[in-house]
């Protein structure tokens, strides 16, 4: 009789440390893999991850884009080739990070490397003859660097529903995508009444939530001062990063809470959400099925802009390119978001078993004898 507890060849996993979404979906996915599958995570931070199962280790690597003072000057005039994005010359930290990962490739003989996200790390895996899965994000990624990372992958993992795919993605790319809407979501949120009790909010008053993720510096406060004065009978609460404006005339019905550990409770308590378009933020709002105004923050390759456009096309959010700048613009936007609310369509974009299904897909991608044995037993 075959021993299914035998340790399988390891998976590697590169996690970008900007924001929290990359780490949260990594934890969700690796925790859904069998205990017999070791995973080594490479990240510049080890304090951004939710709890991880046994047989998973985090190896810290130097940041690929933050300076340390040890960089050699004199190379800034050398142009960056189109096949890479973040490859400055003379940076020892990048050299060390690549050496740590490629050294692990040589010693561990991994079955697969998941890359979330870096076109350079994805290409490194391919060059080192390691099969890799590239996490797919929205944005204009038609450049040679992204194309090489995608074309060289054995599969593409999209942490969102197929309904949010971009229309410019070619068929040969789409047929290799595994869509995992809601990947990275943690605990279920409370309902509106329970969330308001937990947060000490008026159970009857209307509340608008302003939400930004952890990947940027947030919005300026001035537009929300206008919104709060336009709707004086609403409570307006912001969570996440916000930039103060000296000219922002904020009333007493606007409160800035800053970073919170349970944004899902605030979302559950809200009657309207105004948010940026980070992937985890969007998934939390879709699951809660709230009237929603989505405004993209600046990101590389127009990631949030394309995500917001996809949400608008799917009819699950009101997409605006910028915050309303006047009382009458706020009235128009709020009215449109409330009138266009489609809760069933929103919740349909979240898969209840996103992590488990993605874990099974990863296992099926690799010609690993132990995986084949396990699958024979599963489908016998």
CSV table of N, CA, C and O in Angstrom, one decimal, residues 38-117:
chain,number,residue,atom,x,y,z
A,38,UNK,N,5.7,20.6,1.2
A,38,UNK,CA,6.4,21.7,1.8
A,38,UNK,C,6.3,23.0,0.9
A,38,UNK,O,6.3,22.9,-0.3
A,39,UNK,N,6.4,24.1,1.6
A,39,UNK,CA,6.3,25.4,0.8
A,39,UNK,C,7.4,26.3,1.5
A,39,UNK,O,7.4,26.5,2.7
A,40,UNK,N,8.2,26.9,0.6
A,40,UNK,CA,9.1,28.0,1.0
A,40,UNK,C,8.7,29.3,0.4
A,40,UNK,O,8.7,29.4,-0.8
A,41,UNK,N,8.5,30.3,1.3
A,41,UNK,CA,8.0,31.6,0.8
A,41,UNK,C,9.2,32.5,0.9
A,41,UNK,O,10.0,32.6,1.8
A,42,UNK,N,9.4,33.3,-0.2
A,42,UNK,CA,10.5,34.3,-0.3
A,42,UNK,C,9.8,35.7,-0.3
A,42,UNK,O,9.0,36.0,-1.1
A,43,UNK,N,10.1,36.5,0.7
A,43,UNK,CA,9.5,37.8,0.8
A,43,UNK,C,10.5,38.7,1.6
A,43,UNK,O,11.3,38.3,2.4
A,44,UNK,N,10.4,40.0,1.3
A,44,UNK,CA,11.2,41.0,2.0
A,44,UNK,C,10.7,41.3,3.4
A,44,UNK,O,11.4,41.9,4.2
A,45,UNK,N,9.5,40.8,3.7
A,45,UNK,CA,9.0,41.0,5.1
A,45,UNK,C,8.4,39.6,5.5
A,45,UNK,O,7.8,38.9,4.7
A,46,UNK,N,8.5,39.4,6.8
A,46,UNK,CA,7.9,38.1,7.3
A,46,UNK,C,6.8,38.4,8.4
A,46,UNK,O,6.3,37.5,9.0
A,47,UNK,N,6.4,39.7,8.5
A,47,UNK,CA,5.4,40.1,9.5
A,47,UNK,C,4.1,40.5,8.9
A,47,UNK,O,3.2,41.0,9.6
A,48,UNK,N,3.9,40.2,7.6
A,48,UNK,CA,2.6,40.6,7.0
A,48,UNK,C,1.7,39.4,6.7
A,48,UNK,O,0.7,39.6,6.1
A,49,UNK,N,2.1,38.2,7.1
A,49,UNK,CA,1.4,37.0,6.8
A,49,UNK,C,0.4,36.6,7.9
A,49,UNK,O,0.8,36.7,9.1
A,50,UNK,N,-0.8,36.2,7.5
A,50,UNK,CA,-1.7,35.5,8.5
A,50,UNK,C,-1.0,34.2,8.9
A,50,UNK,O,0.0,33.8,8.4
A,51,UNK,N,-1.6,33.5,9.9
A,51,UNK,CA,-1.1,32.3,10.4
A,51,UNK,C,-0.9,31.3,9.2
A,51,UNK,O,-1.8,31.1,8.3
A,52,UNK,N,0.2,30.6,9.2
A,52,UNK,CA,0.6,29.6,8.2
A,52,UNK,C,0.6,28.2,8.8
A,52,UNK,O,1.0,28.0,10.0
A,53,UNK,N,0.2,27.2,8.1
A,53,UNK,CA,0.3,25.8,8.5
A,53,UNK,C,1.7,25.3,8.7
A,53,UNK,O,2.7,26.0,8.3
A,54,UNK,N,1.9,24.2,9.3
A,54,UNK,CA,3.2,23.6,9.4
A,54,UNK,C,3.7,23.2,8.1
A,54,UNK,O,3.0,23.2,7.1
A,55,UNK,N,5.0,23.0,8.0
A,55,UNK,CA,5.7,22.6,6.7
A,55,UNK,C,5.7,23.8,5.7
A,55,UNK,O,5.9,23.6,4.5
A,56,UNK,N,5.6,25.0,6.3
A,56,UNK,CA,5.7,26.2,5.5
A,56,UNK,C,6.8,27.1,6.2
A,56,UNK,O,6.7,27.4,7.4
A,57,UNK,N,7.8,27.6,5.4
A,57,UNK,CA,8.8,28.5,6.0
A,57,UNK,C,8.8,29.7,5.2
A,57,UNK,O,8.5,29.8,4.0
A,58,UNK,N,9.2,30.8,5.9
A,58,UNK,CA,9.4,32.1,5.2
A,58,UNK,C,10.9,32.5,5.2
A,58,UNK,O,11.5,32.5,6.3
A,59,UNK,N,11.5,32.7,4.1
A,59,UNK,CA,12.8,33.2,4.0
A,59,UNK,C,12.9,34.6,3.5
A,59,UNK,O,12.4,35.0,2.5
A,60,UNK,N,13.4,35.5,4.4
A,60,UNK,CA,13.5,36.9,4.1
A,60,UNK,C,14.6,37.1,3.0
A,60,UNK,O,15.7,36.6,3.1
A,61,UNK,N,14.2,37.9,2.1
A,61,UNK,CA,15.2,38.3,1.0
A,61,UNK,C,15.3,39.8,1.0
A,61,UNK,O,14.3,40.5,1.4
A,62,UNK,N,16.3,40.4,0.5
A,62,UNK,CA,16.4,41.9,0.4
A,62,UNK,C,15.3,42.4,-0.6
A,62,UNK,O,14.9,41.7,-1.5
A,63,UNK,N,14.8,43.6,-0.3
A,63,UNK,CA,13.8,44.2,-1.2
A,63,UNK,C,14.4,44.4,-2.6
A,63,UNK,O,15.6,44.7,-2.8
A,64,UNK,N,13.6,44.2,-3.6
A,64,UNK,CA,14.0,44.3,-5.0
A,64,UNK,C,13.9,45.8,-5.5
A,64,UNK,O,14.4,46.1,-6.6
A,65,UNK,N,13.4,46.7,-4.6
A,65,UNK,CA,13.2,48.1,-5.1
A,65,UNK,C,13.5,49.1,-4.1
A,65,UNK,O,13.3,50.3,-4.4
A,66,UNK,N,13.9,48.8,-2.9
A,66,UNK,CA,14.2,49.8,-1.9
A,66,UNK,C,15.7,49.9,-1.7
A,66,UNK,O,16.4,48.9,-1.5
A,67,UNK,N,16.2,51.1,-1.7
A,67,UNK,CA,17.6,51.3,-1.5
A,67,UNK,C,18.1,51.1,-0.1
A,67,UNK,O,17.4,51.2,0.9
A,68,UNK,N,19.4,50.7,0.0
A,68,UNK,CA,20.0,50.5,1.3
A,68,UNK,C,21.2,51.4,1.5
A,68,UNK,O,21.8,51.4,2.6
A,69,UNK,N,21.6,52.1,0.5
A,69,UNK,CA,22.8,53.0,0.6
A,69,UNK,C,24.1,52.3,0.1
A,69,UNK,O,25.1,52.9,0.0
A,70,UNK,N,24.0,51.0,-0.2
A,70,UNK,CA,25.1,50.3,-0.7
A,70,UNK,C,25.1,50.2,-2.3
A,70,UNK,O,26.1,49.6,-2.9
A,71,UNK,N,24.2,50.9,-2.9
A,71,UNK,CA,24.1,50.8,-4.4
A,71,UNK,C,25.3,51.6,-5.0
A,71,UNK,O,25.6,52.7,-4.4
A,72,UNK,N,25.8,51.1,-6.1
A,72,UNK,CA,26.9,51.8,-6.8
A,72,UNK,C,26.3,52.8,-7.8
A,72,UNK,O,25.4,52.5,-8.5
A,73,UNK,N,26.8,54.0,-7.7
A,73,UNK,CA,26.3,55.1,-8.6
A,73,UNK,C,27.0,55.0,-10.0
A,73,UNK,O,28.0,54.2,-10.1
A,74,UNK,N,26.5,55.7,-10.9
A,74,UNK,CA,27.1,55.8,-12.2
A,74,UNK,C,26.5,55.0,-13.3
A,74,UNK,O,26.9,55.0,-14.4
A,75,UNK,N,25.4,54.2,-12.9
A,75,UNK,CA,24.8,53.4,-13.9
A,75,UNK,C,23.4,53.9,-14.3
A,75,UNK,O,22.7,53.2,-15.1
A,76,UNK,N,23.0,55.0,-13.8
A,76,UNK,CA,21.6,55.5,-14.0
A,76,UNK,C,21.4,55.9,-15.5
A,76,UNK,O,20.2,55.9,-15.9
A,77,UNK,N,22.5,56.1,-16.2
A,77,UNK,CA,22.3,56.5,-17.6
A,77,UNK,C,22.2,55.3,-18.5
A,77,UNK,O,21.9,55.5,-19.7
A,78,UNK,N,22.3,54.1,-18.0
A,78,UNK,CA,22.1,52.9,-18.8
A,78,UNK,C,20.6,52.6,-18.9
A,78,UNK,O,19.9,52.4,-17.9
A,79,UNK,N,20.0,52.6,-20.1
A,79,UNK,CA,18.6,52.4,-20.2
A,79,UNK,C,18.2,51.0,-19.8
A,79,UNK,O,19.0,50.0,-19.9
A,80,UNK,N,17.0,50.8,-19.3
A,80,UNK,CA,16.4,49.5,-18.9
A,80,UNK,C,15.8,48.8,-20.1
A,80,UNK,O,15.0,49.4,-20.8
A,81,UNK,N,16.2,47.6,-20.4
A,81,UNK,CA,15.6,46.9,-21.6
A,81,UNK,C,14.1,46.7,-21.3
A,81,UNK,O,13.7,46.6,-20.2
A,82,UNK,N,13.4,46.5,-22.4
A,82,UNK,CA,12.0,46.3,-22.3
A,82,UNK,C,11.6,45.0,-21.7
A,82,UNK,O,10.4,44.8,-21.3
A,83,UNK,N,12.5,44.1,-21.6
A,83,UNK,CA,12.1,42.7,-21.1
A,83,UNK,C,12.1,42.7,-19.6
A,83,UNK,O,11.7,41.6,-19.0
A,84,UNK,N,12.5,43.7,-18.9
A,84,UNK,CA,12.4,43.8,-17.4
A,84,UNK,C,11.8,45.1,-17.0
A,84,UNK,O,11.8,46.1,-17.8
A,85,UNK,N,11.4,45.2,-15.7
A,85,UNK,CA,10.8,46.4,-15.2
A,85,UNK,C,11.7,47.0,-14.1
A,85,UNK,O,11.9,48.2,-14.1
A,86,UNK,N,12.1,46.2,-13.2
A,86,UNK,CA,12.8,46.7,-12.0
A,86,UNK,C,14.2,46.0,-12.0
A,86,UNK,O,14.3,45.0,-11.3
A,87,UNK,N,15.1,46.5,-12.8
A,87,UNK,CA,16.4,45.9,-12.8
A,87,UNK,C,17.5,46.9,-12.9
A,87,UNK,O,18.3,47.0,-13.8
A,88,UNK,N,17.6,47.8,-11.9
A,88,UNK,CA,18.7,48.8,-11.9
A,88,UNK,C,20.0,48.1,-11.7
A,88,UNK,O,20.2,47.1,-11.1
A,89,UNK,N,21.1,48.7,-12.2
A,89,UNK,CA,22.4,48.2,-12.2
A,89,UNK,C,23.1,48.6,-10.9
A,89,UNK,O,22.9,49.7,-10.4
A,90,UNK,N,24.0,47.8,-10.4
A,90,UNK,CA,24.8,48.1,-9.2
A,90,UNK,C,24.1,48.0,-7.9
A,90,UNK,O,24.6,48.6,-6.9
A,91,UNK,N,23.0,47.2,-7.8
A,91,UNK,CA,22.3,47.1,-6.5
A,91,UNK,C,22.6,45.7,-5.9
A,91,UNK,O,22.1,44.7,-6.4
A,92,UNK,N,23.4,45.7,-4.9
A,92,UNK,CA,23.7,44.4,-4.2
A,92,UNK,C,22.5,43.6,-3.7
A,92,UNK,O,22.5,42.4,-3.6
A,93,UNK,N,21.5,44.4,-3.2
A,93,UNK,CA,20.4,43.7,-2.6
A,93,UNK,C,19.6,42.8,-3.6
A,93,UNK,O,19.2,41.7,-3.3
A,94,UNK,N,19.5,43.3,-4.8
A,94,UNK,CA,18.9,42.5,-5.9
A,94,UNK,C,19.7,41.3,-6.2
A,94,UNK,O,19.2,40.2,-6.3
A,95,UNK,N,21.0,41.5,-6.3
A,95,UNK,CA,21.9,40.3,-6.5
A,95,UNK,C,21.7,39.3,-5.4
A,95,UNK,O,21.6,38.1,-5.7
A,96,UNK,N,21.7,39.7,-4.2
A,96,UNK,CA,21.6,38.8,-3.0
A,96,UNK,C,20.2,38.1,-3.1
A,96,UNK,O,20.2,36.9,-2.8
A,97,UNK,N,19.2,38.8,-3.4
A,97,UNK,CA,17.8,38.2,-3.4
A,97,UNK,C,17.8,37.1,-4.5
A,97,UNK,O,17.3,36.0,-4.3
A,98,UNK,N,18.3,37.4,-5.7
A,98,UNK,CA,18.3,36.5,-6.8
A,98,UNK,C,19.1,35.3,-6.4
A,98,UNK,O,18.8,34.1,-6.8
A,99,UNK,N,20.3,35.5,-5.8
A,99,UNK,CA,21.1,34.4,-5.4
A,99,UNK,C,20.5,33.5,-4.4
A,99,UNK,O,20.6,32.2,-4.5
A,100,UNK,N,19.7,34.0,-3.4
A,100,UNK,CA,19.1,33.2,-2.4
A,100,UNK,C,18.0,32.3,-3.1
A,100,UNK,O,17.9,31.1,-2.7
A,101,UNK,N,17.3,32.9,-4.0
A,101,UNK,CA,16.2,32.1,-4.7
A,101,UNK,C,16.8,31.1,-5.6
A,101,UNK,O,16.4,29.9,-5.6
A,102,UNK,N,17.8,31.5,-6.4
A,102,UNK,CA,18.3,30.5,-7.4
A,102,UNK,C,19.1,29.4,-6.6
A,102,UNK,O,19.1,28.2,-7.1
A,103,UNK,N,19.7,29.8,-5.5
A,103,UNK,CA,20.4,28.7,-4.7
A,103,UNK,C,19.4,27.7,-4.2
A,103,UNK,O,19.7,26.5,-4.1
A,104,UNK,N,18.3,28.2,-3.7
A,104,UNK,CA,17.2,27.3,-3.2
A,104,UNK,C,16.7,26.4,-4.4
A,104,UNK,O,16.5,25.2,-4.2
A,105,UNK,N,16.6,27.0,-5.6
A,105,UNK,CA,16.2,26.2,-6.7
A,105,UNK,C,17.1,25.0,-6.9
A,105,UNK,O,16.7,23.8,-7.1
A,106,UNK,N,18.5,25.2,-6.8
A,106,UNK,CA,19.4,24.2,-7.0
A,106,UNK,C,19.4,23.1,-6.0
A,106,UNK,O,19.6,21.9,-6.2
A,107,UNK,N,19.2,23.5,-4.7
A,107,UNK,CA,19.2,22.6,-3.6
A,107,UNK,C,17.9,21.8,-3.4
A,107,UNK,O,17.9,20.7,-3.1
A,108,UNK,N,16.8,22.5,-3.6
A,108,UNK,CA,15.5,22.0,-3.2
A,108,UNK,C,14.8,21.2,-4.3
A,108,UNK,O,13.9,20.4,-4.1
A,109,UNK,N,15.2,21.4,-5.6
A,109,UNK,CA,14.6,20.8,-6.7
A,109,UNK,C,13.0,21.0,-6.6
A,109,UNK,O,12.3,20.0,-6.6
A,110,UNK,N,12.5,22.2,-6.6
A,110,UNK,CA,11.1,22.4,-6.4
A,110,UNK,C,10.3,21.9,-7.5
A,110,UNK,O,10.7,21.9,-8.7
A,111,UNK,N,9.0,21.5,-7.2
A,111,UNK,CA,8.1,21.0,-8.2
A,111,UNK,C,7.5,22.2,-9.0
A,111,UNK,O,7.1,22.1,-10.1
A,112,UNK,N,7.4,23.4,-8.3
A,112,UNK,CA,6.7,24.6,-8.8
A,112,UNK,C,7.2,25.8,-8.1
A,112,UNK,O,7.4,25.7,-6.9
A,113,UNK,N,7.1,26.9,-8.8
A,113,UNK,CA,7.4,28.2,-8.1
A,113,UNK,C,6.2,29.1,-8.5
A,113,UNK,O,5.8,29.3,-9.6
A,114,UNK,N,5.5,29.7,-7.4
A,114,UNK,CA,4.4,30.7,-7.6
A,114,UNK,C,5.0,32.0,-7.5
A,114,UNK,O,5.7,32.3,-6.5
A,115,UNK,N,4.7,32.9,-8.4
A,115,UNK,CA,5.2,34.3,-8.4
A,115,UNK,C,4.1,35.3,-8.2
A,115,UNK,O,3.3,35.5,-9.1
A,116,UNK,N,4.1,36.0,-7.1
A,116,UNK,CA,3.1,37.0,-6.8
A,116,UNK,C,3.7,38.3,-6.2
A,116,UNK,O,3.8,38.4,-5.0
A,117,UNK,N,4.1,39.2,-6.9
A,117,UNK,CA,4.3,39.2,-8.4
A,117,UNK,C,5.6,39.9,-8.7
A,117,UNK,O,6.0,40.8,-8.0
